[in-house]
Coordinates of C-alpha atoms and ligand atoms in Angstrom, one line a residue:
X1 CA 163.1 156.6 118.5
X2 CA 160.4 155.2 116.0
X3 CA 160.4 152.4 113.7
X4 CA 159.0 151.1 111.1
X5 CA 158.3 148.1 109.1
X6 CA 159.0 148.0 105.0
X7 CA 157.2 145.3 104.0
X8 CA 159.2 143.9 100.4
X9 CA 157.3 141.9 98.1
X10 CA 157.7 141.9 94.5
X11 CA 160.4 145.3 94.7
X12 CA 163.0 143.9 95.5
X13 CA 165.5 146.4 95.5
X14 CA 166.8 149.4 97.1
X15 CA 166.9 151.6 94.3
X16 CA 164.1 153.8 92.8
X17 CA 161.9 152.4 96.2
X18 CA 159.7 154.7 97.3
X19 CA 158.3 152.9 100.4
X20 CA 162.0 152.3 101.6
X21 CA 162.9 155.7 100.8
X22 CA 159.8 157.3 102.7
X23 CA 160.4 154.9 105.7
X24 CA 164.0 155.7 106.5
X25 CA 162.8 159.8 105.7
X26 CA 160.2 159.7 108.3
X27 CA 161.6 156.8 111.5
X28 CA 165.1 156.2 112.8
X29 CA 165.0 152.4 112.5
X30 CA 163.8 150.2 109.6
X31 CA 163.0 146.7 110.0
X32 CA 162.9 145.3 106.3
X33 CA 160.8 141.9 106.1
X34 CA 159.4 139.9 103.1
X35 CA 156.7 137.6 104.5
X36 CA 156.2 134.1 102.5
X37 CA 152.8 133.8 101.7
X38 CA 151.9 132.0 98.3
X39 CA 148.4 130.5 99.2
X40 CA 147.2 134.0 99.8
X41 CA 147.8 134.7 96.1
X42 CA 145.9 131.5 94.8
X43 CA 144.7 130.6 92.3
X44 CA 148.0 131.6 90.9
X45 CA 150.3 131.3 93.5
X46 CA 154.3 131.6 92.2
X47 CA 155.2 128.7 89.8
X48 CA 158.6 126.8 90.5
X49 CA 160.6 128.8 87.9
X50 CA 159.2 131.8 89.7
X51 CA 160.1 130.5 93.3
X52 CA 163.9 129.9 91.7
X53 CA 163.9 133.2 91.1
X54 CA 162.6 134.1 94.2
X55 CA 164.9 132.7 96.1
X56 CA 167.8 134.2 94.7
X57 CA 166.7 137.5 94.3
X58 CA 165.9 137.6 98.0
X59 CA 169.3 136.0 98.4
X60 CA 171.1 139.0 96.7
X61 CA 168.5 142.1 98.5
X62 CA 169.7 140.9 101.7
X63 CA 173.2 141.0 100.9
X64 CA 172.6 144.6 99.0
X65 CA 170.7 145.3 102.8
X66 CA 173.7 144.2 104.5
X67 CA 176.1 146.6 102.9
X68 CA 173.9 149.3 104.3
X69 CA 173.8 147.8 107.9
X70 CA 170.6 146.2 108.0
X71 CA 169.4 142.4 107.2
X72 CA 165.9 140.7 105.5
X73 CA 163.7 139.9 107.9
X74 CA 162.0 136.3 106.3
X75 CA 158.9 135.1 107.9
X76 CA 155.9 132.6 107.0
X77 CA 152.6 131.8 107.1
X78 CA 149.7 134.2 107.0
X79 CA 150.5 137.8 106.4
X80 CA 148.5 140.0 108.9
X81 CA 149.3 137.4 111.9
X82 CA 152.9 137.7 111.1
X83 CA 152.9 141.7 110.5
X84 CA 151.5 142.0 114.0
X85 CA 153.8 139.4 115.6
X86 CA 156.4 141.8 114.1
X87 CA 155.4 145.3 114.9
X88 CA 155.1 143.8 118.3
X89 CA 158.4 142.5 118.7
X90 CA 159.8 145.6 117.1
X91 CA 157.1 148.4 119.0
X92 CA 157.2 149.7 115.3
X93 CA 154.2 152.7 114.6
X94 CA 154.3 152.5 111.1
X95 CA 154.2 149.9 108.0
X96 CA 155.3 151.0 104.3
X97 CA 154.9 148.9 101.1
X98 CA 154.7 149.1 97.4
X99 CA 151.8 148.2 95.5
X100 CA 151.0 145.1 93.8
X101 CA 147.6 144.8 91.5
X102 CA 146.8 141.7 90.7
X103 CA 142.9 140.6 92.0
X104 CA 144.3 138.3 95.0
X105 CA 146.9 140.7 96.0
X106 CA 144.3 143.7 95.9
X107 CA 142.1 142.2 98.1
X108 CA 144.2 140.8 100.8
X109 CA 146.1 144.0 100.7
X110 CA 143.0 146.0 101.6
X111 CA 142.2 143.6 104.2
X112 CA 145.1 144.2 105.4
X113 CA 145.4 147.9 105.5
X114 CA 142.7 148.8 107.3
X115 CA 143.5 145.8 109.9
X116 CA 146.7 148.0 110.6
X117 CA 145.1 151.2 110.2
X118 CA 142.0 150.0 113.1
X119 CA 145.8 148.4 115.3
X120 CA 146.6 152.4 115.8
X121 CA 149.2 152.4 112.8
X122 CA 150.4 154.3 110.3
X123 CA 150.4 152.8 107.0
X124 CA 151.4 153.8 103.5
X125 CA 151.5 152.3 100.6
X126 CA 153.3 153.6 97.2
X127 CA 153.6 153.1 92.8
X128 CA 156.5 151.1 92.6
X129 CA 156.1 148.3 89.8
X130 CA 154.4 150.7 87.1
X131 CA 154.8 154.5 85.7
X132 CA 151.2 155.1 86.0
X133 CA 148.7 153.1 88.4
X134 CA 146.0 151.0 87.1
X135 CA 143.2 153.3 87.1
X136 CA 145.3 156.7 86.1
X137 CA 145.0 156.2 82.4
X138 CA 141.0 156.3 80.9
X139 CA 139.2 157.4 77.6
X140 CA 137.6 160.6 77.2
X141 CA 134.5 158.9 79.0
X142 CA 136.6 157.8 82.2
X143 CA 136.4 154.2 81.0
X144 CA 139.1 151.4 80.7
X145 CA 141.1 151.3 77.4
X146 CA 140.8 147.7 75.4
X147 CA 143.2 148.8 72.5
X148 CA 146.7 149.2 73.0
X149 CA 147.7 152.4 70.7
X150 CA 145.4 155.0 72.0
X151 CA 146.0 153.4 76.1
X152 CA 149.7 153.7 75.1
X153 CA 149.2 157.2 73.0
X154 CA 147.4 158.7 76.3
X155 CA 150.0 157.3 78.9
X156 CA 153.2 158.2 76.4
X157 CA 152.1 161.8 76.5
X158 CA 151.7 162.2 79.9
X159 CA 155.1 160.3 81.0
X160 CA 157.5 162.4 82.5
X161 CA 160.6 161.0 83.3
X162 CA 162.0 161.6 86.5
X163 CA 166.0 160.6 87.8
X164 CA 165.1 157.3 90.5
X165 CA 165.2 157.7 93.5
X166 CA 168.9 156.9 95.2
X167 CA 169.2 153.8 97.7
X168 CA 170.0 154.6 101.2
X169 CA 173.8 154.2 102.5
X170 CA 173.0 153.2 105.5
X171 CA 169.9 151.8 107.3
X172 CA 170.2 151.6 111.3
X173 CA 168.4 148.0 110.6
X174 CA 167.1 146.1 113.5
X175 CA 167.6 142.1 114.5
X176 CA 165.1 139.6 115.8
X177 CA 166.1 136.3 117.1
X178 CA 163.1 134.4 115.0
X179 CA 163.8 135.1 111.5
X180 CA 163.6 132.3 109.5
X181 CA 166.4 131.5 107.3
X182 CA 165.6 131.3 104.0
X183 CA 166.3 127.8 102.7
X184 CA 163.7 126.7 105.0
X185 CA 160.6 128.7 102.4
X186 CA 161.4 125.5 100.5
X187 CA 161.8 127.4 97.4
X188 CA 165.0 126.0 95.5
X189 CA 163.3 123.0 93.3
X190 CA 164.6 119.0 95.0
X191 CA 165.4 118.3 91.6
X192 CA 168.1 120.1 89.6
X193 CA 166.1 121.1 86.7
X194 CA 167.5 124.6 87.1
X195 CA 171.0 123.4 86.0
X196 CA 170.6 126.0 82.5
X197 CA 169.3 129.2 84.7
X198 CA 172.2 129.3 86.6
X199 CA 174.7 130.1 83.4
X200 CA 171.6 132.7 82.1
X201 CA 170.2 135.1 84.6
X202 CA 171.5 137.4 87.5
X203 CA 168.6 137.6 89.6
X204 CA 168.8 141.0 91.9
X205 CA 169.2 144.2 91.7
X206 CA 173.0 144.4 90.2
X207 CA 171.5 142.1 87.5
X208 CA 168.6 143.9 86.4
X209 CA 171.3 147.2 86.1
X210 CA 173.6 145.1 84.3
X211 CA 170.7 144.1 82.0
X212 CA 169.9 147.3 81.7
X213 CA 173.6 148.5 80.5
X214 CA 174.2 145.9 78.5
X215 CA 170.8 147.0 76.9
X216 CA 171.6 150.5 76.0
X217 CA 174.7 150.3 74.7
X218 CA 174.6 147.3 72.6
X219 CA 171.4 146.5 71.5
X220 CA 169.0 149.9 71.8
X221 CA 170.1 150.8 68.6
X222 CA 168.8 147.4 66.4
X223 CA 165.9 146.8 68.8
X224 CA 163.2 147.7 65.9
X225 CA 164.6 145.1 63.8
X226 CA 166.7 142.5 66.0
X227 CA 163.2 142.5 68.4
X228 CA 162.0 139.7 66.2
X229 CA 164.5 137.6 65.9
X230 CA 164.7 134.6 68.2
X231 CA 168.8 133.4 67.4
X232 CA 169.9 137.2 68.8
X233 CA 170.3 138.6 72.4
X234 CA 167.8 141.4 70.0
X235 CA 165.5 142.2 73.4
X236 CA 166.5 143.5 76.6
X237 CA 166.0 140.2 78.5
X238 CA 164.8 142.5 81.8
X239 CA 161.0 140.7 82.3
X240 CA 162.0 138.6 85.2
X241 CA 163.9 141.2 86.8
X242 CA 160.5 144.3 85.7
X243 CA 158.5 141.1 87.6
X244 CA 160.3 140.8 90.7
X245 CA 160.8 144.7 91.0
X246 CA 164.6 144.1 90.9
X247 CA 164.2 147.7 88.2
X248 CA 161.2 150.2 87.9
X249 CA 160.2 150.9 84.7
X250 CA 160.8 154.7 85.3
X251 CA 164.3 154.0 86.0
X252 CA 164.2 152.1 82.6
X253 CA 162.7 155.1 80.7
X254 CA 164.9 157.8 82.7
X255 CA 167.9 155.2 81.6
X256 CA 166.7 155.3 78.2
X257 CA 165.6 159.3 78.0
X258 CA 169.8 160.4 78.9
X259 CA 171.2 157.6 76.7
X260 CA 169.5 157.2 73.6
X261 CA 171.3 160.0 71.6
X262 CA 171.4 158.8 67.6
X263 CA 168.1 159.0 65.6
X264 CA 168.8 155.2 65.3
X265 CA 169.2 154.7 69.1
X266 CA 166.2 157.0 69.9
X267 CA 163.7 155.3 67.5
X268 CA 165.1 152.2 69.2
X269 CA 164.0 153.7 72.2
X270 CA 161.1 154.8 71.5
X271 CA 159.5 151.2 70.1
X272 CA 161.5 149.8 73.5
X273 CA 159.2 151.9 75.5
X274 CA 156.3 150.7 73.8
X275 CA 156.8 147.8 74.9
X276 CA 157.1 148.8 78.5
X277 CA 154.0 150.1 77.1
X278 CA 152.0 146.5 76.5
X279 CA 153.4 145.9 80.2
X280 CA 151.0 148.7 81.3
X281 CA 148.9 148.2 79.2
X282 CA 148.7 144.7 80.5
X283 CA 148.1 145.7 84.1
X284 CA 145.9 147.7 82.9
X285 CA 143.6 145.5 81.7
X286 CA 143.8 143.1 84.6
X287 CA 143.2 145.6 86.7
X288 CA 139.9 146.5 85.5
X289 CA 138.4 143.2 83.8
X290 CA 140.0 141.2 86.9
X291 CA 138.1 138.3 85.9
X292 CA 140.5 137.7 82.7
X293 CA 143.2 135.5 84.4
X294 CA 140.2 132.4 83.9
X295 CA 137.9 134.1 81.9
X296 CA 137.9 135.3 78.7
X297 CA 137.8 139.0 78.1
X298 CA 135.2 138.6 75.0
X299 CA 132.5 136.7 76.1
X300 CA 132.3 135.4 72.6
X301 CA 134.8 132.9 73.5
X302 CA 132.8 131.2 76.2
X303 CA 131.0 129.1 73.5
X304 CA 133.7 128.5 71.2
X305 CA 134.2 125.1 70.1
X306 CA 137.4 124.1 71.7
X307 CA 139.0 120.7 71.2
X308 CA 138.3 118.1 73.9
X309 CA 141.2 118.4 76.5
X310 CA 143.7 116.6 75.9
X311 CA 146.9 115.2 78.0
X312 CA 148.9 113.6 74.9
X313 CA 148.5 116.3 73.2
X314 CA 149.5 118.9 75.8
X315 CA 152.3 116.8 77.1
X316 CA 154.3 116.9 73.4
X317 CA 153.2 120.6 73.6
X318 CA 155.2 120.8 76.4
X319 CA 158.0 118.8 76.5
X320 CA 158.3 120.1 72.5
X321 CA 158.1 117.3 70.5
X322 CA 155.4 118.5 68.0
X323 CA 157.1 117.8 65.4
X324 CA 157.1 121.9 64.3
X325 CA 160.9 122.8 65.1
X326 CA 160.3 126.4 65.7
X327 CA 157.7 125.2 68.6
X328 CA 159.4 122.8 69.8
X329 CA 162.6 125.3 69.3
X330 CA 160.7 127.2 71.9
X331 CA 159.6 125.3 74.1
X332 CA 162.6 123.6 74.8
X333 CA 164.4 127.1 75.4
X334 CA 161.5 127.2 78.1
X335 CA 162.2 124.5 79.5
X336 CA 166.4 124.9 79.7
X337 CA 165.8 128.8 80.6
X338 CA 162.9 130.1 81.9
X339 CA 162.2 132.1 79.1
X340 CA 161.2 132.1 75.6
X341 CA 161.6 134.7 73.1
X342 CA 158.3 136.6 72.5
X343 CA 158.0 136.3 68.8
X344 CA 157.9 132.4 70.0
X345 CA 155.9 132.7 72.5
X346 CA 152.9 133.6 70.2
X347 CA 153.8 130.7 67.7
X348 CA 153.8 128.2 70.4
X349 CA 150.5 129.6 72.0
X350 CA 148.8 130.1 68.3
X351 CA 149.6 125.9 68.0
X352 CA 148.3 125.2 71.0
X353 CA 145.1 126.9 70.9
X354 CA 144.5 127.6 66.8
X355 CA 146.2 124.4 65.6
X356 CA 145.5 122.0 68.2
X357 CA 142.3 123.3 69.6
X358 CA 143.3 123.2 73.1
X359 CA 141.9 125.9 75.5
X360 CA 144.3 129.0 76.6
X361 CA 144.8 128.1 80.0
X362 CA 146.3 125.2 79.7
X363 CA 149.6 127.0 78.1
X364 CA 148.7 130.0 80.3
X365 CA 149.2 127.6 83.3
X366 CA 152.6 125.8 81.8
X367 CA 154.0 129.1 81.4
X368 CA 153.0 129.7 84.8
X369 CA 154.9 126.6 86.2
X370 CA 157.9 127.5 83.7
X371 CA 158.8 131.2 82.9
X372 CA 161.5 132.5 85.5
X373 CA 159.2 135.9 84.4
X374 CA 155.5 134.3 84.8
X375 CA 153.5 137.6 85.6
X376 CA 149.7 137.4 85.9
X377 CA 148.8 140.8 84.0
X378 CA 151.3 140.4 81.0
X379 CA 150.7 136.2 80.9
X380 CA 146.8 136.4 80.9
X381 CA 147.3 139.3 78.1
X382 CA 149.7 137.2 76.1
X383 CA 147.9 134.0 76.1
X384 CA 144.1 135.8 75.7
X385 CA 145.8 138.4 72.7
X386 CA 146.7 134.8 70.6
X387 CA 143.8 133.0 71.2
X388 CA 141.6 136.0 70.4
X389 CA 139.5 136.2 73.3
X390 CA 141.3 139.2 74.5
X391 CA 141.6 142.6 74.2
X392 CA 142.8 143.8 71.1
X393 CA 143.2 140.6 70.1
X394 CA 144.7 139.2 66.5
X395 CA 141.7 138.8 64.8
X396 CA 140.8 135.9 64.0
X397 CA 141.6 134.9 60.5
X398 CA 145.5 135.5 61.6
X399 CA 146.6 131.8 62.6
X400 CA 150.3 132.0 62.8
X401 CA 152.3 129.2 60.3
X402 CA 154.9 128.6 62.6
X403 CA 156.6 127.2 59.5
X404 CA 156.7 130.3 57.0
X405 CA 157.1 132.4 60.3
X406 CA 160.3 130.3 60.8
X407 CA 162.0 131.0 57.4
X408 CA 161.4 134.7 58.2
X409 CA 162.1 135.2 61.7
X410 CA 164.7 132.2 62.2
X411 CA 166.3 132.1 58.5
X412 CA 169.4 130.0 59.2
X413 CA 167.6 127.6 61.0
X414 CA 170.2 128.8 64.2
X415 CA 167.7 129.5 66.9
X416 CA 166.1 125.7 66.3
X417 CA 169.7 124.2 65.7
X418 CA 170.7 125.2 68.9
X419 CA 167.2 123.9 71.0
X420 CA 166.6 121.4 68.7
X421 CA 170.1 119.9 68.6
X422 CA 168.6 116.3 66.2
X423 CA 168.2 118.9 63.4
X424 CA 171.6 120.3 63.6
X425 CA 172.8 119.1 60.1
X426 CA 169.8 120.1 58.1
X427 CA 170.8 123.2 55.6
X428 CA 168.6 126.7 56.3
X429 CA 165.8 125.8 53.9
X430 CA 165.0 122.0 55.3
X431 CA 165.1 122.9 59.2
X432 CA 162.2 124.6 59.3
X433 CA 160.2 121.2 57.2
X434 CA 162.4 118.7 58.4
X435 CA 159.2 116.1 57.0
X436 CA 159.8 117.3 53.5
X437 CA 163.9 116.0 53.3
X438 CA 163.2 112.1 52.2
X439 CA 164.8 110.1 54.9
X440 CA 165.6 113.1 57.4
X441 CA 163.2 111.9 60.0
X442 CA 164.1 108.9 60.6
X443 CA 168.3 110.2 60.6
X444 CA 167.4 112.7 62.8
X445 CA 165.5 110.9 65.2
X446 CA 162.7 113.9 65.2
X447 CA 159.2 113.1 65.3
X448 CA 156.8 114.1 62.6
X449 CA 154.6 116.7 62.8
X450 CA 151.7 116.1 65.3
X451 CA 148.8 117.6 63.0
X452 CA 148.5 118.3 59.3
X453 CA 149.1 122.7 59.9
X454 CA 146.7 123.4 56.8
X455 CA 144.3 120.9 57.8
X456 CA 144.2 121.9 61.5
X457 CA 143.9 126.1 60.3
X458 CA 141.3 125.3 58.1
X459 CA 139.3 123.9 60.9
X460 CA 140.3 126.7 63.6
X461 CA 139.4 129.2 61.0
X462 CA 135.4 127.9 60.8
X463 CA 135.5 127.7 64.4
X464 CA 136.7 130.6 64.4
X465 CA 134.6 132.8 62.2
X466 CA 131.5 131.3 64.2
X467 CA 132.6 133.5 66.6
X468 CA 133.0 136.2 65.3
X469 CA 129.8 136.1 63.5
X470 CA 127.9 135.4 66.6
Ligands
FAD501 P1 161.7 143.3 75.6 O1 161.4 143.3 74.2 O2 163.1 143.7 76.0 O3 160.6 144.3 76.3 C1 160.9 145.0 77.4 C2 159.8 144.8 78.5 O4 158.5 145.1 78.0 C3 159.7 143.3 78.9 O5 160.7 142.9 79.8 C4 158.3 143.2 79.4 O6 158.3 143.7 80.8 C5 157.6 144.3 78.6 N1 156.9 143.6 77.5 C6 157.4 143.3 76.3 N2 156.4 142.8 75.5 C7 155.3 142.7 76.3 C8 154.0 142.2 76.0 N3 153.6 141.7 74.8 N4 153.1 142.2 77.0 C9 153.4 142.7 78.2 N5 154.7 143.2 78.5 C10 155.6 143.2 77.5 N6 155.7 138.8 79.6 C11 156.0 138.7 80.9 O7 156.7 139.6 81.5 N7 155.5 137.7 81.7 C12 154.7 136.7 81.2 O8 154.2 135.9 81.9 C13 154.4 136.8 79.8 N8 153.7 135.8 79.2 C14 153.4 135.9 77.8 C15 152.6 134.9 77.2 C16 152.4 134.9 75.9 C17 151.5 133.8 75.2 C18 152.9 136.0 75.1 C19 152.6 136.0 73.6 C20 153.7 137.0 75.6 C21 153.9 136.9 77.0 N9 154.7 137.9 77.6 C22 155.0 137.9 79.0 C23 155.2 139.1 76.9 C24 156.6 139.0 76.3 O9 156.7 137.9 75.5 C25 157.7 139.2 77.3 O10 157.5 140.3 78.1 C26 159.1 139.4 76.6 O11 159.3 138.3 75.7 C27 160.2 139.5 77.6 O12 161.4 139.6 77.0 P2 162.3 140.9 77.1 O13 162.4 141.4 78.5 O14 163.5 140.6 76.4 O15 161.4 141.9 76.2

C-alpha cells in the first residue's frame, strides 16, 4: 500500500484540485495536511483579516474532508522539518502540492522540493490558483507583458475551457495522534472586531460555489454597468474565496462558458473574465518584476517627492474620517467587512498617495492587515496602478476627485449613507460635499475635509509631471 502526502495551502478545496486528484490516482492512502507557517512568507506574512479567513476556510475543508472519510492534518512551525516528521510517521513515498508564486513562496518552495526529491521522494507539484502559469504568457520577443490589453488579448485567445476536475467520494485518509487542533494556530483575532464578517462571507468551498451561482444568474447580466457601482451587490464578491483557492478560475470561466447564453449575459461575461484577466495579469507581473511588492515598478518613482510620513494623517486615512464621504464611505466598509468595492478602492488609494502625498505602501500595508482578500500579486498591482509607479499605470495627470466620482458612481448618496451613517439625512446632491450645506457639519457631527482636494491635486500634479519628465 503507498501513501502519500497532499500538502494544502492556499487551495483549499476539493474540487477542480489537481494535486489531490493526482494523489488519490496514483497511492491508496492520502494524508491531507496544511502546515502553519506565516514567517516563511515574510515580509508579508497573512494579515489578521486574512488569518479570519483562514481559519474558517480550513474549518469548512476539513469538514468537506470528513464527508469523504478523511481529516486535515494541522501542523506548525517550519515547513520541511514538519513534512519530514510527517512522511515519517506515515512511511509516505510521495508529496503533491499546488503552486503558489509569490517571491517568498517561490523560494522556500524550491528549497523545499529538491530537499524531498534528495530524501528519496517523489514529488509533484501542479497549476492550481491560475489558468496559465506565470511565465506561459510573453510578447513576440519572449519578454514579460507590462500592459494589460495585449497580456490579456494573448492569454484570452489561447484559453480553453475545460469542465473541473470532480472531488473525490471517498479518500481512505489516514490518522496521527499529534495533529494539532486548529484553535491552537492562534488565528481567530482576541478581539471581536470580526463581529460584521460573520453576517457577509461564507468562507469554503460551498461558499465560493454559492458565490459563484448567485453570480451567474443574477448579476452576469448587468456586470458591465453595475461593476462600478459601490451601493449594488454589481460584482461577483469571489476575491477572498479566488485567494484562498476555495474556486479555480477555470472553474469560473467553464461556469461562465455553459451559462452565459443572452448577448447581454455573454458580453457580461466576457468583461467578467477580463477581470479574471487583471488577476493574471497581476501574477504576472509579480512574477517576473518580484521586486514590486516594495519597490516601484518604474524606477521613476524612486525620487518622487512624496510627502513626509505621516501618522495623523494616515490614521484618519484609516479609521475614515477624512472628511471625503466617499473615502471615508470606503474605508469604513473595510473596516466592518473585509472588503471594499474596487471602484473605491482606487479613490481611497488615489487620496492617500495623490492627495495626501503619502507613499503607496503605507495603504498597501493597511489593506494588507484589513482585506479578508489581501493578495500580494493583485494588492501590489492595485496600489502601484493608482500611484503610477506601476505597470500600465493611470498616467499621471489622472488624480481621481473622489467628489465628482461620487455623484457619478454613488448618485443617491446610498453607498456613503449606509457606511457613513452621521450623513444619513443629507439629500443626493449635499452627501457627497457635506462642507458646502451651511450648518451641516456641525449637525452631523462629520469632520471637515482634511485637505483642500484642488489645492492638494494641484501640488501632486507638479510633482507629478517631474516625473514624468525626468
Ligand atoms: P469582480 O469584479 O467580481 O472580479 C472578479 C475577480 O477578478 C475578482 O474576484 C478578482 O480576483 C479579479 N480582479 C478584479 N479586478 C481586479 C484587479 N484590478 N486586479 C487584480 N484582480 C482583479 N484584489 C484582490 O483580490 N486582492 C487585493 O489585495 C487587492 N488589492 C487592491 C488594491 C487596490 C489599491 C486596488 C485599486 C485594487 C485591488 N484589488 C485587489 C483588485 C480589486 O479591487 C478586487 O479584486 C475586487 O474589488 C474584488 O471584488 P470582486 O471579487 O467582487 O470583483
Amino acid at each position: 500500500m503507498t501513501t502519500a502526502i497532499v500538502w494544502f495551502r492556499r487551495d483549499l478545496r476539493l474540487t477542480d484540485n489537481p494535486a489531490l486528484r493526482a494523489a488519490l490516482q496514483a497511492h491508496q492512502r492520502v494524508l491531507p495536511v496544511y502546515l502553519h507557517a506565516p514567517d516563511e512568507e515574510a515580509p508579508w506574512q497573512p494579515g489578521a483579516a486574512s488569518r479570519w479567513w483562514l481559519h474558517q476556510s480550513l474549518t469548512a475543508l476539513d469538514a468537506t474532508l470528513r464527508k469523504c472519510g478523511a481529516r486535515l492534518h494541522i501542523a506548525a512551525g517550519a515547513t520541511l522539518p514538519a513534512l519530514r516528521r510527517l512522511i515519517v510517521a506515515t512511511q509516505a513515498d510521495a508529496v503533491y502540492w499546488n503552486r503558489l508564486y509569490e517571491p517568498a513562496v517561490i523560494a522556500r518552495d524550491t528549497v523545499i522540493k529538491e530537499a524531498l526529491r534528495n530524501d528519496g521522494l517523489d514529488v509533484h507539484s501542479f497549476n492550481a490558483n491560475l489558468l496559465f502559469e506565470p511565465w506561459e504568457i510573453a510578447t513576440a520577443q519572449d519578454t514579460p507583458y507590462k500592459v494589460f490589453t495585449p497580456f490579456w488579448r494573448t492569454a484570452r485567445a489561447r484559453l480553453q475551457e475545460r469542465p473541473p476536475l470532480p472531488p473525490p467520494r471517498r479518500i481512505e485518509g489516514i490518522e496521527l495522534a499529534d495533529a494539532l487542533p486548529l484553535d491552537r494556530l492562534g488565528l481567530q483575532p482576541k478581539i471581536a472586531w470580526d463581529k460584521g464578517f460573520h453576517a457577509v462571507w461564507q468562507p469554503g468551498e460551498a461558499g465560493a460555489a454559492r458565490k459563484l451561482r448567485e453570480f451567474c444568474t443574477e448579476a452576469i447580466g448587468d456586470y458591465s454597468a453595475a461593476r462600478d457601482l459601490p451601493d449594488r451587490v454589481g460584482t461577483s464578491q469571489l476575491s477572498p474565496h479566488l485567494h484562498f483557492g476555495e474556486i479555480s478560475p477555470m472553474q469560473i470561466a467553464w461556469a461562465l462558458h455553459q451559462q452565459a447564453h443572452s448577448a447581454r449575459q455573454q458580453a457580461g461575461a466576457q468583461k467578467f473574465m477580463s477581470e479574471i484577466g487583471w488577476r493574471e495579469f497581476s501574477h504576472h507581473l509579480l512574477y517576473h518584476f518580484p521586486q514590486t511588492a516594495q519597490k516601484n515598478l518604474n524606477p521613476r518613482f524612486d525620487h518622487f517627492g512624496w510627502a513626509v510620513d505621516d501618522e495623523v494623517l494616515l490614521q484618519r486615512w484609516q479609521r475614515g474620517r477624512t472628511g471625503i464621504p466617499i473615502v471615508d464611505a470606503g474605508m469604513r466598509q473595510l473596516w466592518a467587512t473585509g472588503w471594499m468595492h474596487n471602484r473605491v478602492r482606487m479613490l481611497v488609494a488615489s487620496f492617500l498617495t495623490k492627495n495626501l502625498g503619502q507613499h503607496w505602501l503605507h495603504g498597501a500595508r493597511w489593506f494588507w492587515d484589513t482585506l479578508v482578500d489581501a493578495d500580494l500579486a493583485a494588492n501590489t498591482q492595485g496600489w502601484q496602478w493608482t500611484a503610477g509607479s506601476g505597470a500600465d499605470a493611470a498616467p499621471y495627470f489622472r488624480i481621481f476627485n473622489p467628489v465628482t466620482q461620487g455623484e457619478k458612481f454613488d448618485a443617491n448618496g446610498d453607498y456613503v449613507r449606509r457606511w457613513v451613517p452621521e450623513l444619513r439625512s443629507l439629500a443626493a446632491d449635499e452627501i457627497q460635499q457635506p462642507w458646502r450645506v451651511a450648518g451641516g457639519l456641525q449637525r452631523c457631527g462629520y469632520p471637515p475635509p482634511m485637505v483642500d482636494l484642488a489645492v492638494s491635486r494641484a501640488r501632486a500634479l507638479t510633482a507629478y509631471q517631474a516625473t514624468a519628465q525626468r
